GROMACS .gro file of C-alpha atoms in nm:
model
  357
    1MET     CA    1  -3.045   3.827  -0.950
    2THR     CA    2  -3.385   3.835  -1.184
    3ASN     CA    3  -3.444   3.426  -1.377
    4PRO     CA    4  -3.349   3.574  -1.716
    5ASP     CA    5  -2.995   3.609  -1.512
    6LEU     CA    6  -2.997   3.348  -1.338
    7ALA     CA    7  -3.085   3.105  -1.703
    8ARG     CA    8  -2.783   3.183  -1.787
    9HIS     CA    9  -2.566   3.150  -1.511
   10ARG     CA   10  -2.438   2.718  -1.493
   11TRP     CA   11  -2.366   2.609  -1.148
   12ARG     CA   12  -2.080   2.389  -1.154
   13ILE     CA   13  -1.852   2.194  -0.896
   14GLU     CA   14  -1.512   2.242  -0.827
   15THR     CA   15  -1.233   2.118  -0.604
   16ARG     CA   16  -0.902   2.282  -0.765
   17THR     CA   17  -0.753   2.630  -0.642
   18ARG     CA   18  -0.545   2.855  -0.737
   19LEU     CA   19  -0.284   2.758  -0.484
   20SER     CA   20  -0.336   2.328  -0.541
   21SER     CA   21  -0.242   2.487  -0.868
   22ALA     CA   22   0.046   2.606  -0.785
   23ALA     CA   23   0.100   2.325  -0.542
   24MET     CA   24   0.056   2.047  -0.780
   25MET     CA   25   0.364   2.223  -0.984
   26PHE     CA   26   0.579   2.209  -0.701
   27SER     CA   27   0.528   1.877  -0.586
   28LEU     CA   28   0.638   1.836  -0.982
   29LEU     CA   29   1.001   2.082  -0.896
   30VAL     CA   30   1.007   1.848  -0.556
   31PHE     CA   31   1.025   1.536  -0.738
   32ALA     CA   32   1.207   1.599  -0.997
   33VAL     CA   33   1.474   1.688  -0.754
   34LEU     CA   34   1.444   1.374  -0.552
   35ALA     CA   35   1.506   1.190  -0.873
   36ILE     CA   36   1.820   1.270  -0.894
   37ALA     CA   37   1.922   1.279  -0.562
   38PRO     CA   38   2.147   1.004  -0.568
   39PHE     CA   39   2.343   1.150  -0.804
   40PHE     CA   40   2.462   1.428  -0.598
   41VAL     CA   41   2.407   1.357  -0.221
   42ALA     CA   42   2.575   1.046  -0.025
   43ARG     CA   43   2.462   0.692   0.024
   44GLY     CA   44   2.346   0.761   0.382
   45THR     CA   45   2.160   1.013   0.296
   46VAL     CA   46   1.998   0.808   0.008
   47GLN     CA   47   1.888   0.569   0.260
   48ASP     CA   48   1.761   0.818   0.479
   49LEU     CA   49   1.524   0.974   0.172
   50PHE     CA   50   1.457   0.550   0.154
   51PHE     CA   51   1.327   0.546   0.505
   52ILE     CA   52   1.127   0.888   0.448
   53LEU     CA   53   0.969   0.787   0.149
   54THR     CA   54   0.857   0.404   0.289
   55MET     CA   55   0.752   0.583   0.591
   56LEU     CA   56   0.532   0.815   0.398
   57THR     CA   57   0.387   0.542   0.196
   58LEU     CA   58   0.285   0.311   0.526
   59ALA     CA   59   0.138   0.679   0.621
   60GLN     CA   60  -0.093   0.765   0.337
   61SER     CA   61  -0.222   0.393   0.322
   62TRP     CA   62  -0.315   0.383   0.713
   63ASN     CA   63  -0.436   0.728   0.667
   64LEU     CA   64  -0.669   0.628   0.422
   65LEU     CA   65  -0.790   0.353   0.576
   66ALA     CA   66  -0.883   0.505   0.946
   67GLY     CA   67  -0.887   0.887   0.848
   68TYR     CA   68  -1.143   0.847   0.534
   69ALA     CA   69  -1.268   0.491   0.563
   70GLY     CA   70  -1.290   0.520   0.992
   71LEU     CA   71  -1.137   0.150   0.975
   72ILE     CA   72  -0.912   0.190   1.340
   73SER     CA   73  -0.647  -0.020   1.239
   74VAL     CA   74  -0.350  -0.159   1.469
   75GLY     CA   75  -0.284  -0.457   1.276
   76GLN     CA   76  -0.080  -0.311   0.968
   77GLN     CA   77   0.235  -0.446   1.057
   78LEU     CA   78   0.082  -0.814   0.909
   79PHE     CA   79   0.094  -0.652   0.587
   80VAL     CA   80   0.459  -0.551   0.607
   81GLY     CA   81   0.576  -0.882   0.713
   82CYS     CA   82   0.340  -1.044   0.444
   83GLY     CA   83   0.491  -0.859   0.166
   84GLY     CA   84   0.864  -0.855   0.290
   85TYR     CA   85   0.861  -1.252   0.340
   86ALA     CA   86   0.593  -1.287   0.061
   87LEU     CA   87   0.950  -1.107  -0.153
   88PHE     CA   88   1.186  -1.313   0.022
   89GLY     CA   89   1.033  -1.691  -0.019
   90LEU     CA   90   0.942  -1.620  -0.386
   91VAL     CA   91   1.344  -1.486  -0.434
   92ILE     CA   92   1.498  -1.734  -0.234
   93LEU     CA   93   1.268  -2.071  -0.311
   94LEU     CA   94   1.123  -2.004  -0.678
   95GLY     CA   95   1.369  -1.801  -0.818
   96VAL     CA   96   1.208  -1.516  -0.868
   97ASP     CA   97   1.380  -1.198  -0.937
   98PRO     CA   98   1.331  -0.964  -0.684
   99LEU     CA   99   1.246  -0.656  -0.899
  100LEU     CA  100   0.904  -0.923  -1.000
  101ALA     CA  101   0.885  -1.030  -0.666
  102ILE     CA  102   0.736  -0.680  -0.563
  103PRO     CA  103   0.403  -0.647  -0.647
  104LEU     CA  104   0.368  -1.031  -0.632
  105ALA     CA  105   0.442  -0.936  -0.316
  106GLY     CA  106   0.158  -0.704  -0.257
  107ILE     CA  107  -0.110  -0.939  -0.425
  108PHE     CA  108  -0.006  -1.183  -0.161
  109ALA     CA  109  -0.062  -0.975   0.087
  110VAL     CA  110  -0.402  -0.857  -0.061
  111LEU     CA  111  -0.461  -1.253  -0.040
  112THR     CA  112  -0.385  -1.301   0.293
  113ALA     CA  113  -0.612  -0.954   0.381
  114LEU     CA  114  -0.965  -1.161   0.242
  115PRO     CA  115  -0.993  -1.403   0.492
  116THR     CA  116  -0.902  -1.183   0.802
  117ALA     CA  117  -1.134  -0.963   0.721
  118PHE     CA  118  -1.405  -1.201   0.700
  119PHE     CA  119  -1.308  -1.170   1.071
  120ALA     CA  120  -1.253  -0.835   1.168
  121PHE     CA  121  -1.493  -0.726   0.891
  122ARG     CA  122  -1.735  -0.836   1.204
  123LEU     CA  123  -1.538  -0.605   1.513
  124TYR     CA  124  -1.682  -0.250   1.547
  125GLY     CA  125  -1.454   0.053   1.675
  126PRO     CA  126  -1.227  -0.067   1.941
  127TYR     CA  127  -1.295  -0.467   1.919
  128PHE     CA  128  -1.206  -0.384   1.535
  129ALA     CA  129  -0.832  -0.224   1.650
  130ILE     CA  130  -0.775  -0.509   1.913
  131GLY     CA  131  -0.874  -0.763   1.664
  132THR     CA  132  -0.599  -0.644   1.363
  133TRP     CA  133  -0.332  -0.667   1.666
  134VAL     CA  134  -0.477  -1.051   1.720
  135ILE     CA  135  -0.424  -1.076   1.359
  136ALA     CA  136  -0.132  -0.994   1.291
  137GLU     CA  137   0.027  -1.167   1.562
  138VAL     CA  138  -0.136  -1.507   1.504
  139GLY     CA  139   0.067  -1.416   1.128
  140ARG     CA  140   0.388  -1.345   1.276
  141LEU     CA  141   0.367  -1.676   1.498
  142LEU     CA  142   0.299  -1.842   1.163
  143PHE     CA  143   0.586  -1.684   0.981
  144ALA     CA  144   0.840  -1.815   1.282
  145GLN     CA  145   0.713  -2.147   1.169
  146TRP     CA  146   0.865  -2.125   0.874
  147LYS     CA  147   1.152  -2.330   0.857
  148MET     CA  148   1.238  -2.257   0.512
  149LEU     CA  149   1.284  -1.885   0.580
  150GLY     CA  150   1.489  -1.904   0.905
  151GLY     CA  151   1.208  -2.000   1.125
  152GLY     CA  152   1.219  -1.764   1.464
  153THR     CA  153   1.581  -1.621   1.348
  154GLY     CA  154   1.495  -1.524   0.939
  155THR     CA  155   1.718  -1.541   0.713
  156SER     CA  156   1.916  -1.303   0.456
  157LEU     CA  157   1.835  -1.269   0.058
  158PRO     CA  158   2.106  -1.449  -0.108
  159ARG     CA  159   2.427  -1.205  -0.254
  160GLU     CA  160   2.375  -1.300  -0.616
  161ALA     CA  161   1.968  -1.287  -0.633
  162VAL     CA  162   2.003  -0.937  -0.549
  163ARG     CA  163   2.406  -0.799  -0.699
  164GLU     CA  164   2.177  -0.992  -1.066
  165MET     CA  165   1.814  -0.825  -0.995
  166ILE     CA  166   1.718  -0.674  -1.321
  167GLY     CA  167   1.808  -0.285  -1.350
  168VAL     CA  168   2.063  -0.276  -1.078
  169SER     CA  169   2.359  -0.391  -1.324
  170ALA     CA  170   2.205  -0.142  -1.624
  171ILE     CA  171   2.173   0.124  -1.338
  172GLY     CA  172   2.571   0.019  -1.252
  173ASP     CA  173   2.702   0.091  -1.611
  174LEU     CA  174   2.503   0.344  -1.735
  175PHE     CA  175   2.602   0.598  -1.409
  176ALA     CA  176   2.915   0.380  -1.293
  177MET     CA  177   2.799   0.312  -0.969
  178LYS     CA  178   2.916   0.006  -0.743
  179PRO     CA  179   2.646  -0.260  -0.709
  180ALA     CA  180   2.612  -0.163  -0.402
  181VAL     CA  181   2.537   0.187  -0.466
  182ALA     CA  182   2.314   0.108  -0.757
  183LEU     CA  183   2.076  -0.092  -0.558
  184ASP     CA  184   2.018   0.180  -0.326
  185ALA     CA  185   1.953   0.422  -0.624
  186LEU     CA  186   1.677   0.164  -0.802
  187THR     CA  187   1.568   0.038  -0.454
  188TYR     CA  188   1.511   0.417  -0.401
  189TRP     CA  189   1.359   0.483  -0.699
  190LEU     CA  190   1.076   0.224  -0.649
  191ALA     CA  191   1.026   0.411  -0.319
  192LEU     CA  192   0.942   0.710  -0.480
  193LEU     CA  193   0.751   0.587  -0.755
  194MET     CA  194   0.558   0.395  -0.466
  195ALA     CA  195   0.471   0.718  -0.226
  196VAL     CA  196   0.383   0.967  -0.556
  197PHE     CA  197   0.159   0.627  -0.630
  198THR     CA  198   0.001   0.607  -0.334
  199ILE     CA  199  -0.049   1.024  -0.295
  200GLY     CA  200  -0.237   1.007  -0.627
  201ILE     CA  201  -0.454   0.723  -0.568
  202VAL     CA  202  -0.605   0.886  -0.279
  203TYR     CA  203  -0.571   1.192  -0.370
  204ARG     CA  204  -0.801   1.038  -0.674
  205LEU     CA  205  -1.018   0.813  -0.512
  206LEU     CA  206  -1.094   1.129  -0.216
  207ARG     CA  207  -1.200   1.323  -0.535
  208SER     CA  208  -1.442   1.065  -0.679
  209LYS     CA  209  -1.775   0.956  -0.631
  210GLN     CA  210  -1.676   0.675  -0.396
  211GLY     CA  211  -1.447   0.939  -0.216
  212LEU     CA  212  -1.787   1.115  -0.116
  213GLY     CA  213  -1.913   0.795  -0.032
  214LEU     CA  214  -1.643   0.687   0.174
  215ALA     CA  215  -1.649   1.012   0.369
  216ALA     CA  216  -2.018   0.946   0.438
  217VAL     CA  217  -1.966   0.646   0.520
  218ARG     CA  218  -1.673   0.791   0.798
  219ASP     CA  219  -1.942   1.027   0.938
  220ASN     CA  220  -2.236   0.876   0.969
  221GLU     CA  221  -2.250   0.474   0.799
  222ILE     CA  222  -2.619   0.429   0.923
  223ALA     CA  223  -2.690   0.746   0.711
  224ALA     CA  224  -2.476   0.710   0.432
  225LYS     CA  225  -2.643   0.323   0.397
  226ALA     CA  226  -2.957   0.503   0.401
  227LEU     CA  227  -2.859   0.720   0.107
  228GLY     CA  228  -2.735   0.402  -0.093
  229VAL     CA  229  -2.376   0.392  -0.054
  230ASP     CA  230  -2.282   0.049  -0.028
  231ALA     CA  231  -2.077   0.146   0.290
  232HIS     CA  232  -1.956  -0.280   0.398
  233ARG     CA  233  -1.816  -0.311   0.004
  234LEU     CA  234  -1.666   0.028   0.007
  235LYS     CA  235  -1.471  -0.017   0.282
  236LEU     CA  236  -1.354  -0.348   0.182
  237THR     CA  237  -1.225  -0.213  -0.120
  238ILE     CA  238  -1.051   0.045   0.116
  239TYR     CA  239  -0.924  -0.235   0.341
  240LEU     CA  240  -0.770  -0.429   0.052
  241LEU     CA  241  -0.609  -0.200  -0.143
  242THR     CA  242  -0.445  -0.089   0.185
  243SER     CA  243  -0.347  -0.410   0.220
  244PHE     CA  244  -0.153  -0.385  -0.124
  245LEU     CA  245   0.002  -0.023  -0.064
  246THR     CA  246   0.155  -0.185   0.245
  247GLY     CA  247   0.249  -0.534   0.116
  248VAL     CA  248   0.449  -0.359  -0.205
  249THR     CA  249   0.604  -0.138   0.056
  250GLY     CA  250   0.699  -0.422   0.281
  251ALA     CA  251   0.853  -0.598   0.046
  252LEU     CA  252   1.076  -0.312  -0.064
  253ILE     CA  253   1.160  -0.219   0.297
  254TYR     CA  254   1.293  -0.599   0.307
  255LEU     CA  255   1.468  -0.591  -0.007
  256GLN     CA  256   1.696  -0.300   0.102
  257LYS     CA  257   1.706  -0.436   0.416
  258ALA     CA  258   1.786  -0.792   0.237
  259ARG     CA  259   1.726  -0.922   0.614
  260ILE     CA  260   1.428  -1.065   0.766
  261SER     CA  261   1.291  -1.269   1.085
  262PRO     CA  262   0.974  -1.270   1.252
  263ASP     CA  263   0.982  -0.997   1.552
  264ALA     CA  264   1.160  -0.707   1.258
  265ALA     CA  265   0.864  -0.756   0.997
  266PHE     CA  266   0.564  -0.819   1.228
  267SER     CA  267   0.659  -0.511   1.490
  268LEU     CA  268   0.393  -0.336   1.627
  269THR     CA  269   0.603  -0.051   1.693
  270ASP     CA  270   0.799   0.024   1.375
  271TRP     CA  271   0.514  -0.004   1.163
  272THR     CA  272   0.220   0.063   1.266
  273ALA     CA  273   0.276   0.290   1.647
  274TYR     CA  274   0.493   0.478   1.419
  275VAL     CA  275   0.301   0.546   1.165
  276LEU     CA  276   0.002   0.651   1.365
  277PHE     CA  277   0.210   0.865   1.543
  278ILE     CA  278   0.289   1.043   1.249
  279VAL     CA  279  -0.057   1.057   1.094
  280VAL     CA  280  -0.216   1.226   1.461
  281VAL     CA  281   0.065   1.456   1.500
  282GLY     CA  282   0.101   1.584   1.110
  283GLY     CA  283  -0.331   1.538   1.041
  284ILE     CA  284  -0.526   1.251   0.999
  285GLY     CA  285  -0.760   1.265   0.776
  286THR     CA  286  -0.573   1.546   0.500
  287ILE     CA  287  -0.325   1.406   0.256
  288GLU     CA  288  -0.107   1.706   0.316
  289GLY     CA  289  -0.089   1.558   0.735
  290PRO     CA  290   0.135   1.281   0.705
  291ILE     CA  291   0.365   1.435   0.479
  292LEU     CA  292   0.451   1.710   0.749
  293GLY     CA  293   0.425   1.426   1.008
  294ILE     CA  294   0.695   1.201   0.837
  295ILE     CA  295   0.897   1.520   0.822
  296ILE     CA  296   0.823   1.578   1.232
  297PHE     CA  297   0.917   1.251   1.256
  298PHE     CA  298   1.183   1.215   1.132
  299LEU     CA  299   1.351   1.486   1.264
  300LEU     CA  300   1.277   1.407   1.643
  301GLN     CA  301   1.407   1.040   1.578
  302ASN     CA  302   1.763   1.187   1.497
  303LEU     CA  303   1.765   1.455   1.786
  304LEU     CA  304   1.615   1.232   2.022
  305ALA     CA  305   1.706   0.839   1.929
  306ASP     CA  306   2.034   0.873   2.164
  307TYR     CA  307   1.803   0.921   2.507
  308GLY     CA  308   1.667   0.574   2.488
  309SER     CA  309   1.314   0.486   2.653
  310TRP     CA  310   1.317   0.887   2.707
  311TYR     CA  311   1.278   0.898   2.326
  312LEU     CA  312   0.944   0.663   2.284
  313LEU     CA  313   0.824   0.876   2.592
  314LEU     CA  314   0.884   1.213   2.466
  315LEU     CA  315   0.688   1.096   2.124
  316GLY     CA  316   0.388   0.945   2.329
  317GLY     CA  317   0.402   1.264   2.542
  318LEU     CA  318   0.347   1.458   2.152
  319ALA     CA  319   0.133   1.235   2.031
  320ILE     CA  320  -0.151   1.284   2.389
  321GLY     CA  321  -0.040   1.650   2.338
  322THR     CA  322  -0.144   1.719   1.992
  323MET     CA  323  -0.493   1.515   2.035
  324LEU     CA  324  -0.592   1.769   2.362
  325PHE     CA  325  -0.476   2.024   2.196
  326ALA     CA  326  -0.497   1.972   1.859
  327PRO     CA  327  -0.712   1.704   1.740
  328ARG     CA  328  -0.724   1.747   1.364
  329GLY     CA  329  -0.320   1.769   1.406
  330LEU     CA  330  -0.061   2.000   1.356
  331TRP     CA  331  -0.177   2.015   0.958
  332GLY     CA  332  -0.588   2.081   1.057
  333LEU     CA  333  -0.433   2.375   1.257
  334ILE     CA  334  -0.230   2.496   1.043
  335SER     CA  335  -0.526   2.436   0.788
  336GLU     CA  336  -0.784   2.583   0.985
  337ARG     CA  337  -0.622   2.935   1.090
  338THR     CA  338  -0.522   3.025   0.719
  339GLY     CA  339  -0.752   2.767   0.482
  340ILE     CA  340  -0.456   2.671   0.305
  341ALA     CA  341  -0.551   2.326   0.144
  342PHE     CA  342  -0.248   2.240  -0.119
  343PHE     CA  343  -0.504   1.894  -0.240
  344PRO     CA  344  -0.793   1.970  -0.174
  345VAL     CA  345  -1.067   1.756  -0.181
  346ARG     CA  346  -1.368   1.913  -0.051
  347ARG     CA  347  -1.651   2.042  -0.341
  348LEU     CA  348  -1.713   2.404  -0.367
  349LEU     CA  349  -1.989   2.516  -0.565
  350ARG     CA  350  -1.977   2.807  -0.848
  351SER     CA  351  -2.152   3.018  -1.063
  352GLY     CA  352  -2.059   3.151  -1.339
  353PRO     CA  353  -2.222   3.226  -1.673
  354ASP     CA  354  -2.357   3.041  -1.933
  355LYS     CA  355  -2.113   2.998  -2.196
  356GLY     CA  356  -2.392   2.876  -2.496
  357ALA     CA  357  -2.599   3.141  -2.377
   0.00000   0.00000   0.00000
């Protein structure tokens, strides 16, 4: 290409592809179908979908923290528990409507994350992982001493507060639903919005300049700092963001359960081990990975839950096998062989004619 030809061409950076545009349209269709699900599926199915959506949100949050920021935490149950207990405390002790208490629970999780980050961020690698787990255990023990919320045995939400929650009666009257069904529908829609919001904010972040800095920090923190990236500030921001998302999700989960206890709310297995399985098997460091992972996890849970401890052994064996033979997860394997990316974040340099020429 001659110099005049070069002058008439302009280089541009693109992340969107034809496949990603088609995937966006398909995602809107899936969202529409999920939004109307409470009207044509059984109540048990709505509760299953609620479980899938909340676990997907937790998985996307942990994936952002570990897969992109390089912060391998095994203490995310701290923020699930803080979100749940904040909701119960606001409703029972202060009389706040549960719907208004949900975002406040996320803010409480962020306020909890600030002092814990002061200690955790002084640790690196496996020490950071162990440190977050220890901090979560301390949180469990502290909330177990909160006698006004049941202490170690936990407590339940007042039935009146739940049934008189903003939106429940309106949904019941508008769609002729019983209060319990209307509550399930409302919490399900909130979980759907939370999952969409989390995926959207992660996708937007990864396509921004901060996303480039985040990838640089994950790959080589020293080199990123040499290029002017404020690694500590960026990682702290991601840590606080994921604590908010996890805290809100924890509040949603325990609003739907209507009962909480320290052992359940701060469960390492339920809120961190299962989330790690979803992300590792699905594909860490990708948005599509946790989506595939939660589908696999839900199917395995329903097929193998009757096998007791064998169920956990099979999950562990599958996770180990995936890490050995597909380190980037099943979606990473699929993407590597096919080049498919529904949520592309890689930047492609393309050239085209200068329209102003």
